Structure formats: C-alpha cells, structure tokens
Amino acid sequence: MKKNIKVNVAGMLFNIDEDAYEQLENYLNRLERHFSRTNGSKEIIEDIERGIADMMSNRVNATKTTINLDDIQEIIKAMGEPGEIDDEEETTYTHSSAGRTSAARRLYRDSDMKVIAGVCSGISKYLNVDVAWIRILFVVLLFISGTGLLIYLVLWIAVPEAITTAQKLEMQGEPINIDNIERKIKEEVNNLGDQINKIKKEHFTKKKSETHAPRNNQPSVLVSMISALVKVILVFFGLFFGILALIIIGFTIPAFVTAGGSLFFILGDLVYFSIPEILRSITVNNSEYHLVFLPLIAIIFIPLISLILGSLGYLFGFRTEAKGINKALGILWLVAVIFSAVSFFQIKNHFEHNTSVKSQVDLNLNDSTKTLHLRISPSVTNLPDLDDDYATIYDEFDGDFMVIKTDSIYYAAPTFHSYFTNDSTFRIEIIKKSHGEKPSIASKNIRNIEYEIVTKDSLVYLPPLFSYPSQDRFRNQQVEIRLFVPKNKSIIIEENPELTSQLYKEIERELGYSIP
Amino acid sequence: MNIEKTAAQMRKGVLELCILSILEQKEAYASDMISTMKDAELIIVEGTLYPLLTRLKNEGLLDYRWQESTSGPPRKYYTLTQLGKNTVEELKISWNDLVSSINKIIEKSI
C-alpha cells in the first residue's frame, strides 16, 4: 500500500503519493535555493508553483484522483531543472541593467590550489590576499590551543567546494568593497517581503487551506519597513552571535585540555577548570568518564558550531548545502542531553552520604599560657613546593574549592575558624568531612584524609594543605580547623620566613583573617 | 563546437521577442505561450518563462490580470503595455534586419 498525502500547491489541494511528494518538495527546494539571490525570486517561484498546480490539475480526473511519481517527473521535466531555467535567464540578464548578483564574489573552497581541503586558498581568493598569509595565520591559530584546527574543520564542512566553472568564477567574482556591500544591503531590503512571507508561507504546506483567491503580492509599505528593521536587527544579531560563539569556543577549548596538575589552571588572566581532570577526579572508571565527557562536549559545542555556521553562511553568502547536517547535529545534541541526564544521576549518587569526624589536638598546655603561637608549616606533612599560579586560583575561589593534583595525591586547603570560650585553656579541633556512595565509603574517605598538627610548647605548626589519595576520588573532602580561645588570652600568627610558595603565604594570611 | 549549446543560445536571445509577439496578438498565460511556441516547434521548458515574464513585467513592458480557472489555480493573463507595444515593434525591425543580414552572409558563403 502506498502512503498518500494531501498537499496544498498554490492554494489547491491534491492527493499525492508519498514518493512523488518527496520529489516535488525536493524540486521546489532546489528552485528556491536557486532563485534565492535573484530579484523578484518570490514572485518567480509562486508563478512556477502555480504552473505546477495547473499541470497537476490537468492530470487528475474522476477516475484518477492521485498524483503519482510519473506525473511529478513529467511535470518537472516540462518545467525544467533550475540549471536549465537559469542558463536561459543568465544570457538574457547579462545585457539587462537589472543585473544579477551572481557576479558578487562568494566564498568557496579552492580545490585547484589545495593543500588539505582548499580552505586557505578559498579564503585568499575571497579576500584577495596571498594564500601564504592565510596559511601562516592558520598555523599560528593552531598553536593557540588548537583554535585554528577547529576553524579549519568548521569551514571545511560548511564551505562548498568550487566545482563548476560558474562557481570558480564566483569564487573570484567582484571584489568585496563598500559599493558591493551597500548594494547587497539594498538587495536584502528589496527582498524583505520574501523573507517575511516565507515564514507564513502557505502556498506549499501539508496543512489544509482554502485560499483560492490570488493573494495580494505587494506587501504594504509599513510591513516592508518593519521587516526591513527586523532584517537589519537579525543581520546584526547573526553577526553578533557568530562572533560571540567563536569567542566562547576560543575561551572554552582550554577547559577541555588536560593541564596535567591541578583541577584548575591559569591561562592568560583567566582561571580555568580542567574539565578532564575534574571529571577524572569525580568518576570511578573510564566508561563513566566518557559517559560524562563526550556528551558534555556535544552539548556545549554543537549549538556554538551551528551558530557559527549559520552566521558565516549568511555573511559570506555560501549556503550550507547539506540540510541533513543540521538535523544530524540536532539529534546528536538531544542524545547527548539524555546521556548527560543519566550520568548526572549516576554522579549524584557518588555524593549520596555525608559524614564528618571530629578530633581534638592534644595541646599539653597549662592555664598560665597566655598566648598561643601558630605557624604555617608545609614541612610537617612534607608538602611539595607549588607554583605561584595556585595562589591566584586560591584567591579566585576564596580558598574553598581548589584541588591540586600531584602524582596520585590530591591536595586542598583547610578552612580556619576561631571562637572565644569561657574555658581556661586553648583548644584546637580538627573536623574532617567527606561524601560517599555509602556511609562506609564516606568514612573510609575521611580516614584517608591526611592532616597532622604538630605542637611544641605554645607553638603550633599547621600544614597549609591536607591531602588524600586520588584513588578515593574527589568526594568533597574538607578539613575544618576550629581554634577555641579563652576570653582573656590571645593567638598570634608567627609569619614563617621560610615559606617560598606564594600559595602558602596566602593560606597564612587566610589563617590570620580568621583570628579575631 | 557544441551545436546543441549554440542552438540553445540562439533561442535564448529571441525568447523575449517571442513572448512579446505572442502577447501582441492576444493576452495569454504561461501555458498558452508554451503551446504557441510548441506549435511553432520552438521547444523550451516552461520554467524558463517565469523569470522572463517577471522581469519584463518589472521593466514595465507587460501587465497582467488574474483570471479564475475552472480546473486549476487562478492564472496570470499577461498583456502588453504601451511601452511593450513600442518595444516589440522596434525589436521586430531589429530582428528582420538581423535575419536578412545573416542570410546574406550565409548565402554568400555557399
């Protein structure tokens, strides 16, 4: 059984076989694409559709009610392929003052001069710049965290190759200058009505419609003014979002690069999350890692790339030929969203239980000690010397969420709080906290947190960082140090002159802030 | 030399004159024009007419009116404007001049 569709062509309803419908739709799309840059394209296409409807109505009668594939093929043959129609038109138009826009230069990939795919040579033809400069630019961009590669791939996919002679001529058509741009804008304004009407296009839709009377083809002045405004705004938005997306991609890519050390790193003036490192620190194995990482890439980059494709396509006048690309990207994106939702719950599960353990530091002080001296000392637990960048990261995050990775150990900074009490002696509490899938795992994570305070008379040595093995993963392990100070006594931070690392100096300062 | 291509190019050049001449005799819509041309054994695809008609109309040579059809969608019946009438007269003169010149050349070469 063949599927049968009701279709509205130029205000007339026809029964049409599904395969015939597809062919017709395809043909009309080709026409529309073909005439998209011709003056009065809307009228031409409407006329052609009316002609098609006329031919279709000649092919149905009381006994034969359905348009089949043969009918459509014959109709298309009689109407002519866009190329045939165009050839005729081109000759007649060359000597007319109306002029076609095909003389305008358009961006193509130049496969005659290609090294990889002809992107650079195409751009050089478009901008009339020696190809060497473009290639140098791409190589330079390549070293800025691979941006060049990404741009190249995007252009490779989006920009069509110049195959026919016409395309090769268009590739080196009129140079881009102010006059041309002005003319292009004028043409766009002229074509406005088309654009707006396309949106509410009814002459070729699947839905039923009774419009039999010819519509008024001239949009009113007001409508065209409004649509002009809308159009201009859309162009600017397109440009704006295209550039914005490019910038976002440029700035986002580093986050997807492993920095080797910390879960955070600095590039330029920005603090980056290293997404691979963070995901490694959260996920338990490779498959879970990829289940989060790959969908994340898709979710972030697919919309950005589509945005760039869209605005590049508009601004440089090339058409993204494969409509399927957008569809495929859309589906891929949805799949990625579903995967992300699944993995989100899986990861949330790792943080299900929260446990904390409190311990007292044995100070061995008598009541006569008036002052407690605190000193930040990395040597107590053999902490490594760390890069100054970590100090900046520590500042940015207020010290709360910085995890440093060296070999198979994670380091993070403890928090300090102090309280006045009515007791007669100083007291120090260490509170270790962790999350875990099960209470037993959370407890194990706590046991693995290493933080040791050493006391010598009234001098207390505090390590600036605590540590835990990376195999425990990041489960929001925290160490809080509580200093209890008797009311009439005081605490003094002794600056440690041996601190070489900027980060440890920051933590020393942080400790100072916590003392009243 | 591609004979077919050259012949097609010859045809293209005179399509405007054909359209204008058909309309000089009586008003017509696209399908009429195609069958008139077919009767005269001038074969073109129908799609070719529409961009031409639109352009001639925009240049002020043609005008059209809508007419309901019993079987199909409403049709655009084209007529010549005064400018169109003047143009077709001039074009006919040019055409006849051209034909006689070309024939002279061809006959000489035989």
XYZ file of C-alpha atoms in Angstrom:
626
model
C 0.000 0.000 0.000
C 1.337 3.411 -0.875
C 1.076 6.249 1.546
C -0.983 9.107 0.265
C -0.599 12.714 1.273
C -2.821 15.728 0.899
C -0.814 18.642 -0.314
C -1.600 22.276 -0.956
C 0.106 23.735 -4.014
C -0.678 27.363 -4.843
C -3.921 27.151 -2.887
C -5.115 23.902 -4.453
C -5.412 20.596 -2.682
C -4.064 17.464 -4.318
C -3.742 13.845 -3.298
C -0.197 12.815 -3.927
C 1.861 9.657 -3.374
C 4.498 9.965 -0.733
C 7.447 9.338 -3.071
C 6.055 11.853 -5.540
C 5.595 14.336 -2.726
C 9.212 13.971 -1.706
C 10.387 14.557 -5.241
C 8.176 17.612 -5.596
C 9.287 19.093 -2.321
C 12.880 18.444 -3.258
C 12.395 20.133 -6.615
C 10.775 23.189 -5.089
C 13.546 23.434 -2.546
C 16.111 23.321 -5.327
C 14.276 26.068 -7.167
C 14.011 28.166 -4.087
C 17.699 27.790 -3.346
C 18.495 28.546 -6.912
C 16.484 31.716 -7.117
C 17.245 32.871 -3.608
C 19.589 35.512 -4.965
C 17.586 36.642 -7.921
C 15.483 39.793 -7.921
C 11.803 39.025 -7.516
C 12.518 35.423 -6.562
C 9.332 35.142 -4.554
C 7.142 36.043 -7.483
C 9.001 33.719 -9.858
C 8.659 30.787 -7.511
C 4.995 31.477 -6.882
C 4.416 31.608 -10.625
C 6.230 28.327 -11.083
C 4.213 26.722 -8.291
C 1.024 27.966 -9.881
C 2.192 26.457 -13.169
C 2.875 23.171 -11.421
C -0.554 23.236 -9.790
C -2.053 23.861 -13.217
C -0.262 20.851 -14.679
C -1.214 18.735 -11.692
C -4.894 19.603 -12.022
C -4.727 18.517 -15.675
C -3.534 15.120 -14.535
C -6.354 14.301 -12.127
C -9.926 13.437 -13.062
C -12.881 11.478 -11.750
C -11.113 8.139 -12.147
C -7.542 9.135 -11.377
C -7.514 11.171 -8.194
C -3.908 10.855 -7.110
C -0.712 12.401 -8.448
C 1.959 9.739 -8.730
C 5.692 9.746 -9.217
C 5.462 9.553 -13.013
C 3.252 12.637 -13.076
C 5.696 14.597 -10.971
C 8.654 13.516 -13.065
C 6.931 14.595 -16.245
C 5.886 17.891 -14.695
C 9.435 18.578 -13.545
C 10.713 17.712 -16.998
C 8.266 20.125 -18.597
C 9.019 22.848 -16.096
C 12.779 22.360 -16.348
C 15.602 21.908 -13.858
C 16.856 25.030 -12.099
C 20.025 24.810 -14.167
C 18.121 24.843 -17.477
C 15.937 27.699 -16.357
C 18.925 29.589 -15.101
C 21.008 29.200 -18.247
C 18.303 30.857 -20.250
C 17.953 33.550 -17.730
C 21.644 34.259 -17.419
C 22.041 35.139 -21.052
C 19.079 37.419 -21.069
C 20.150 39.068 -17.877
C 23.721 39.829 -18.819
C 22.651 42.653 -21.047
C 19.942 43.910 -18.787
C 20.608 46.704 -16.377
C 18.730 44.864 -13.652
C 21.854 42.764 -13.175
C 22.172 39.571 -11.256
C 24.010 39.211 -8.037
C 25.909 36.167 -9.166
C 28.764 38.427 -10.143
C 29.312 39.028 -6.443
C 32.233 37.169 -5.025
C 31.411 34.178 -2.877
C 33.403 32.010 -0.553
C 34.291 28.583 -1.898
C 36.956 26.036 -1.199
C 39.515 26.178 -3.967
C 40.425 22.599 -4.711
C 42.803 23.532 -7.539
C 45.224 25.090 -5.095
C 44.569 22.902 -2.123
C 46.972 21.515 0.438
C 44.332 19.893 2.644
C 40.865 20.877 1.505
C 41.351 24.241 -0.166
C 40.006 26.321 2.733
C 43.001 28.656 2.877
C 43.261 29.168 -0.866
C 39.495 29.783 -0.987
C 39.792 32.463 1.685
C 42.763 34.010 -0.087
C 40.737 34.272 -3.302
C 37.832 35.737 -1.361
C 39.916 38.356 0.396
C 42.382 38.795 -2.478
C 45.313 38.154 -0.154
C 48.286 35.939 -0.897
C 47.477 32.429 0.267
C 50.723 32.260 2.243
C 49.434 34.800 4.756
C 46.237 32.850 5.326
C 48.184 29.638 5.856
C 50.550 31.339 8.286
C 47.543 32.707 10.176
C 46.019 29.230 10.466
C 49.288 27.721 11.670
C 49.597 30.462 14.291
C 45.977 29.884 15.372
C 46.718 26.181 15.568
C 49.096 26.860 18.426
C 46.516 28.865 20.327
C 45.081 25.741 21.887
C 44.057 24.311 18.531
C 41.621 27.065 17.585
C 42.976 27.033 14.037
C 42.157 23.375 13.642
C 38.599 23.901 14.799
C 38.019 26.866 12.491
C 39.518 24.902 9.622
C 37.239 21.938 10.236
C 34.172 24.142 10.530
C 34.973 25.863 7.242
C 35.765 22.558 5.596
C 32.314 21.265 6.489
C 30.428 24.465 5.803
C 32.024 25.991 2.734
C 31.204 24.261 -0.534
C 33.939 23.340 -2.968
C 34.061 25.283 -6.221
C 33.359 22.565 -8.773
C 31.563 24.068 -11.738
C 33.004 26.833 -13.857
C 30.315 29.178 -12.629
C 31.358 28.538 -9.041
C 35.004 29.032 -9.881
C 34.112 32.359 -11.445
C 32.012 33.332 -8.465
C 34.965 32.483 -6.272
C 36.904 35.303 -7.889
C 33.928 37.493 -8.744
C 33.664 41.141 -7.988
C 35.932 42.147 -5.140
C 34.310 42.927 -1.837
C 34.203 46.668 -1.339
C 31.981 49.309 0.146
C 29.900 49.681 -3.036
C 29.166 45.972 -3.171
C 28.284 45.764 0.468
C 25.957 48.716 0.083
C 24.362 47.082 -2.930
C 23.975 43.818 -1.076
C 22.207 45.576 1.777
C 19.890 47.288 -0.706
C 19.120 43.962 -2.317
C 18.393 42.469 1.061
C 15.978 45.271 1.800
C 14.325 44.675 -1.567
C 13.920 41.015 -0.810
C 12.412 41.652 2.576
C 8.839 40.863 1.747
C 10.039 37.469 0.529
C 11.685 36.660 3.788
C 8.741 37.588 5.926
C 6.273 35.853 3.680
C 8.391 32.737 3.683
C 7.639 32.398 7.357
C 3.917 32.440 6.887
C 4.193 30.674 3.580
C 1.024 28.798 2.899
C 1.105 28.003 -0.788
C 3.054 24.830 -0.222
C 2.290 23.249 3.075
C 0.834 19.968 4.176
C -1.947 21.587 6.103
C -5.308 22.163 4.581
C -6.065 25.595 3.320
C -8.915 27.060 1.336
C -7.126 30.004 -0.215
C -8.239 30.038 -3.778
C -8.256 33.721 -4.461
C -4.967 35.192 -5.526
C -3.255 36.962 -2.702
C -2.017 40.466 -2.843
C 1.650 40.056 -3.650
C 2.836 43.540 -2.798
C 3.398 43.885 0.926
C 2.315 47.239 2.269
C 4.932 49.920 2.856
C 4.575 49.596 6.588
C 5.097 45.853 6.505
C 8.213 46.183 4.392
C 9.592 48.880 6.661
C 9.033 46.752 9.721
C 10.501 43.725 8.042
C 13.482 45.837 6.932
C 14.079 46.733 10.520
C 13.670 43.138 11.640
C 16.057 42.056 8.917
C 18.734 44.545 9.878
C 18.416 43.522 13.500
C 18.631 39.873 12.504
C 21.801 40.514 10.499
C 23.406 42.255 13.418
C 22.294 39.550 15.806
C 23.609 36.926 13.424
C 26.949 38.669 13.242
C 26.999 39.281 16.954
C 26.138 35.727 17.942
C 28.501 34.280 15.363
C 31.404 36.244 16.757
C 30.272 35.577 20.302
C 30.145 31.849 19.629
C 33.623 31.962 18.122
C 34.944 33.792 21.165
C 33.210 31.381 23.524
C 34.711 28.428 21.668
C 38.137 30.056 21.793
C 37.846 30.581 25.509
C 36.210 27.243 26.249
C 38.620 24.963 24.463
C 41.361 25.276 27.101
C 38.933 23.923 29.684
C 38.805 20.693 27.722
C 42.547 20.324 27.737
C 44.294 18.429 30.496
C 46.584 20.729 32.398
C 48.437 17.828 33.978
C 48.390 19.150 37.512
C 45.565 20.890 39.191
C 41.877 20.665 38.570
C 42.245 24.351 37.825
C 44.803 26.240 35.863
C 45.519 29.704 34.616
C 45.694 30.798 31.024
C 46.198 34.443 30.324
C 44.278 36.161 33.066
C 41.621 33.515 33.396
C 41.237 30.702 35.841
C 40.097 27.573 34.041
C 38.504 24.389 35.224
C 40.299 21.500 33.648
C 37.181 19.552 32.723
C 39.024 16.279 32.020
C 40.847 16.466 35.375
C 37.691 17.349 37.270
C 35.753 14.533 35.639
C 38.615 12.115 36.320
C 38.519 13.173 39.958
C 34.778 12.528 40.187
C 34.163 9.471 38.034
C 35.196 5.999 39.121
C 36.272 4.475 35.832
C 36.926 5.111 32.169
C 33.464 4.293 30.884
C 31.800 6.565 33.409
C 34.288 9.271 32.480
C 33.468 9.079 28.788
C 29.757 8.906 29.501
C 30.065 12.357 31.022
C 32.842 13.867 28.956
C 31.674 13.176 25.406
C 28.055 14.320 25.861
C 29.351 17.439 27.589
C 31.476 18.318 24.569
C 28.488 17.739 22.301
C 26.141 19.823 24.445
C 28.481 22.782 24.548
C 29.953 22.805 21.070
C 27.065 21.735 18.827
C 24.988 24.881 19.406
C 28.070 27.083 19.117
C 29.137 25.491 15.854
C 25.631 25.719 14.379
C 25.552 29.373 15.356
C 28.850 29.998 13.605
C 27.801 28.030 10.528
C 24.585 29.994 10.348
C 26.097 33.420 10.604
C 29.113 32.627 8.403
C 26.750 31.239 5.801
C 24.754 34.403 5.851
C 27.596 36.877 5.891
C 29.751 35.254 3.253
C 26.893 34.154 1.082
C 27.616 30.467 0.935
C 24.849 28.005 1.545
C 25.244 25.071 3.775
C 24.352 22.516 1.209
C 23.663 19.509 3.336
C 20.493 20.295 5.243
C 20.993 16.920 6.857
C 23.944 18.263 8.809
C 21.741 20.471 10.944
C 19.281 17.682 11.525
C 22.017 15.239 12.484
C 23.599 17.766 14.823
C 20.220 18.361 16.447
C 19.650 14.675 17.042
C 23.184 14.220 18.326
C 22.623 17.077 20.721
C 19.413 15.576 22.094
C 21.119 12.221 22.572
C 23.916 13.989 24.416
C 21.407 15.702 26.690
C 19.824 12.355 27.546
C 23.197 10.781 28.280
C 24.131 13.733 30.443
C 20.951 13.440 32.437
C 21.679 9.760 33.065
C 25.252 10.382 34.088
C 24.225 13.300 36.265
C 22.189 10.979 38.456
C 24.977 8.439 38.499
C 27.410 11.069 39.723
C 24.969 12.495 42.200
C 24.873 9.008 43.647
C 28.594 9.163 44.471
C 27.833 12.064 46.785
C 24.800 10.492 48.427
C 26.091 10.244 52.018
C 27.858 12.852 54.076
C 29.920 12.065 57.167
C 32.185 14.060 59.434
C 34.668 13.120 62.158
C 35.834 15.452 64.883
C 39.130 15.095 66.740
C 40.900 17.122 69.415
C 44.515 18.185 69.180
C 46.432 17.470 72.327
C 47.984 20.826 73.247
C 49.505 19.920 76.632
C 49.304 23.483 77.853
C 48.735 24.681 81.368
C 46.449 27.521 82.386
C 49.291 30.012 82.640
C 49.917 30.099 78.875
C 48.585 33.497 77.783
C 49.373 33.357 74.104
C 49.184 30.594 71.538
C 51.564 30.892 68.584
C 50.519 29.484 65.237
C 52.833 28.860 62.337
C 52.010 27.623 58.863
C 54.483 24.897 58.058
C 54.454 22.782 54.913
C 57.303 20.620 56.159
C 55.143 18.997 58.853
C 53.497 16.769 56.272
C 56.144 17.132 53.568
C 54.028 19.269 51.268
C 55.530 19.979 47.867
C 56.623 23.404 46.646
C 53.847 24.771 44.498
C 53.596 27.137 41.576
C 52.518 30.733 42.198
C 49.524 30.170 39.917
C 47.857 28.220 42.702
C 47.886 31.327 44.861
C 45.829 33.136 42.222
C 43.422 30.228 41.897
C 43.110 30.057 45.684
C 42.237 33.763 45.716
C 39.674 33.391 42.948
C 37.806 30.637 44.731
C 38.052 32.124 48.192
C 40.047 29.046 49.060
C 37.006 26.819 49.104
C 37.226 24.668 46.075
C 40.785 24.279 44.994
C 42.140 20.798 44.461
C 45.726 20.326 43.395
C 46.918 17.067 41.948
C 50.463 15.802 42.080
C 51.213 12.194 41.168
C 48.402 10.280 42.791
C 47.632 12.640 45.617
C 45.070 15.436 45.822
C 45.765 18.484 47.953
C 43.278 21.060 49.179
C 43.279 23.892 51.679
C 41.609 23.596 55.088
C 39.358 26.307 56.474
C 40.056 28.076 59.756
C 37.581 29.350 62.334
C 38.193 30.653 65.800
C 35.853 31.153 68.740
C 36.114 32.795 72.152
C 35.196 30.487 75.014
C 34.762 30.645 78.771
C 37.232 27.791 79.211
C 40.580 28.414 80.789
C 42.726 26.597 78.186
C 43.236 26.730 74.439
C 41.639 24.003 72.378
C 42.004 23.011 68.722
C 39.523 20.767 66.905
C 40.013 19.193 63.524
C 36.835 18.289 61.660
C 37.207 16.087 58.599
C 34.262 15.711 56.217
C 33.581 13.665 53.166
C 30.799 12.439 50.932
C 30.479 8.928 49.562
C 28.115 6.489 47.891
C 27.621 4.695 51.173
C 28.330 5.787 54.759
C 31.153 3.246 54.889
C 32.814 4.784 51.831
C 32.452 8.287 53.249
C 34.095 7.069 56.467
C 36.899 5.429 54.544
C 37.462 8.668 52.640
C 37.722 10.503 55.945
C 40.248 8.023 57.304
C 42.369 8.610 54.205
C 42.486 12.377 54.696
C 45.909 13.285 55.972
C 46.218 16.375 58.103
C 48.548 16.491 61.054
C 49.159 19.304 63.526
C 52.423 19.327 65.479
C 52.825 21.234 68.758
C 55.938 22.355 70.554
C 55.122 24.099 73.850
C 52.954 27.032 72.932
C 53.903 26.890 69.275
C 51.539 25.070 66.917
C 52.629 24.027 63.438
C 49.764 23.875 60.946
C 50.252 22.390 57.477
C 48.688 24.693 54.868
C 47.122 21.813 52.920
C 45.542 18.455 53.642
C 45.816 15.544 51.269
C 44.057 12.338 50.220
C 44.858 9.629 47.696
C 43.491 10.313 44.207
C 42.044 6.803 44.045
C 39.461 7.929 46.639
C 38.295 10.459 44.028
C 37.006 13.898 44.853
C 34.093 13.471 47.238
C 34.181 16.999 48.594
C 36.654 16.085 51.295
C 37.100 19.015 53.683
C 39.117 19.829 56.735
C 37.973 22.497 59.131
C 40.180 23.728 61.945
C 38.465 25.298 64.919
C 40.504 27.311 67.382
C 38.914 27.861 70.792
C 40.444 30.864 72.539
C 39.809 31.633 76.228
C 38.387 35.115 76.696
C 41.395 36.841 78.216
C 44.014 35.103 76.076
C 45.184 35.607 72.503
C 46.522 33.953 69.400
C 49.460 35.205 67.382
C 50.275 34.123 63.857
C 54.011 33.805 63.522
C 54.970 34.530 59.987
C 57.074 31.745 58.624
C 60.005 33.328 56.754
C 60.790 30.019 55.094
C 57.580 29.950 53.070
C 58.696 30.124 49.444
C 55.446 29.276 47.761
C 53.000 32.124 47.240
C 50.076 29.802 47.911
C 51.273 29.005 51.423
C 51.681 32.720 52.130
C 48.071 33.207 51.015
C 46.911 30.484 53.362
C 48.918 32.033 56.190
C 47.115 35.305 55.522
C 43.775 33.478 55.448
C 44.535 31.978 58.847
C 45.283 35.494 60.079
C 41.869 36.730 58.900
C 40.129 34.040 60.915
C 41.650 35.223 64.178
C 39.552 37.882 65.894
C 31.811 23.060 -31.276
C 28.771 22.023 -29.351
C 25.961 22.507 -31.838
C 23.200 21.928 -29.335
C 24.590 24.536 -26.971
C 24.996 27.137 -29.686
C 21.486 26.475 -30.938
C 20.163 26.870 -27.399
C 21.953 30.167 -27.080
C 20.424 31.393 -30.340
C 16.980 30.524 -28.983
C 17.551 32.298 -25.700
C 18.336 35.576 -27.390
C 14.993 35.736 -29.144
C 12.739 34.476 -26.352
C 11.794 37.971 -25.254
C 10.756 38.857 -28.806
C 8.692 35.649 -28.978
C 6.864 36.414 -25.739
C 6.166 39.984 -26.756
C 4.940 38.936 -30.212
C 2.603 36.305 -28.799
C 1.142 38.865 -26.430
C 0.811 41.398 -29.250
C -1.755 39.109 -30.874
C -3.743 38.231 -27.762
C -3.423 38.143 -23.989
C -2.089 34.848 -22.703
C -0.845 32.974 -19.655
C 2.362 30.997 -19.419
C 0.909 27.701 -20.552
C -0.646 29.322 -23.648
C 2.698 30.786 -24.614
C 4.399 27.415 -24.259
C 1.863 25.711 -26.529
C 2.091 28.502 -29.120
C 5.869 28.057 -29.142
C 5.491 24.297 -29.281
C 3.190 24.641 -32.307
C 5.926 26.689 -33.946
C 8.406 23.944 -32.980
C 10.302 26.218 -30.633
C 10.957 23.939 -27.688
C 11.754 25.397 -24.266
C 10.958 24.291 -20.735
C 8.082 26.123 -19.085
C 10.168 27.223 -16.106
C 12.202 29.439 -18.408
C 9.250 31.742 -18.971
C 8.600 32.747 -15.382
C 11.794 34.670 -14.620
C 11.484 36.357 -18.028
C 7.844 37.328 -17.551
C 8.565 38.710 -14.099
C 11.433 40.772 -15.411
C 9.519 42.114 -18.436
C 6.668 42.999 -16.116
C 9.013 44.782 -13.707
C 10.520 46.684 -16.627
C 7.028 47.932 -17.479
C 6.633 46.080 -20.790
C 3.892 43.788 -19.514
C 0.875 43.980 -17.289
C -1.257 41.152 -16.018
C -4.703 40.398 -14.611
C -5.887 37.451 -12.577
C -8.410 35.065 -14.011
C -10.068 32.197 -12.188
C -9.712 28.826 -13.851
C -12.288 26.063 -13.741
C -9.737 23.300 -13.234
C -6.614 24.781 -11.730
C -5.333 27.710 -9.724
C -6.002 31.290 -10.860
C -3.939 32.319 -13.867
C -1.949 35.414 -14.645
C -3.045 36.661 -18.052
C -0.394 38.951 -19.455
C -0.964 41.874 -21.852
C 1.409 44.347 -23.453
C 1.628 47.865 -22.073
C 2.113 50.809 -24.455
C 5.844 50.576 -23.746
C 5.667 46.880 -24.554
C 3.910 47.561 -27.843
C 6.552 50.105 -28.856
C 9.334 47.758 -27.825
C 8.007 44.820 -29.798
C 7.799 46.972 -32.938
C 11.405 48.030 -32.555
C 12.552 44.529 -31.762
C 10.786 43.180 -34.844
C 12.664 45.649 -37.014
C 15.948 44.669 -35.412
C 15.074 41.028 -35.869
C 14.231 41.381 -39.543
C 17.405 43.371 -40.139
C 19.376 40.704 -38.358
C 17.774 37.859 -40.271
C 18.378 39.498 -43.630
C 21.980 40.336 -42.755
C 22.667 36.824 -41.514
C 21.008 35.299 -44.573
C 23.110 37.464 -46.860
C 26.237 36.211 -45.143
C 25.084 32.618 -45.252
C 24.082 32.759 -48.903
C 27.374 34.361 -49.872
C 29.286 31.629 -48.195
C 27.534 28.897 -50.132
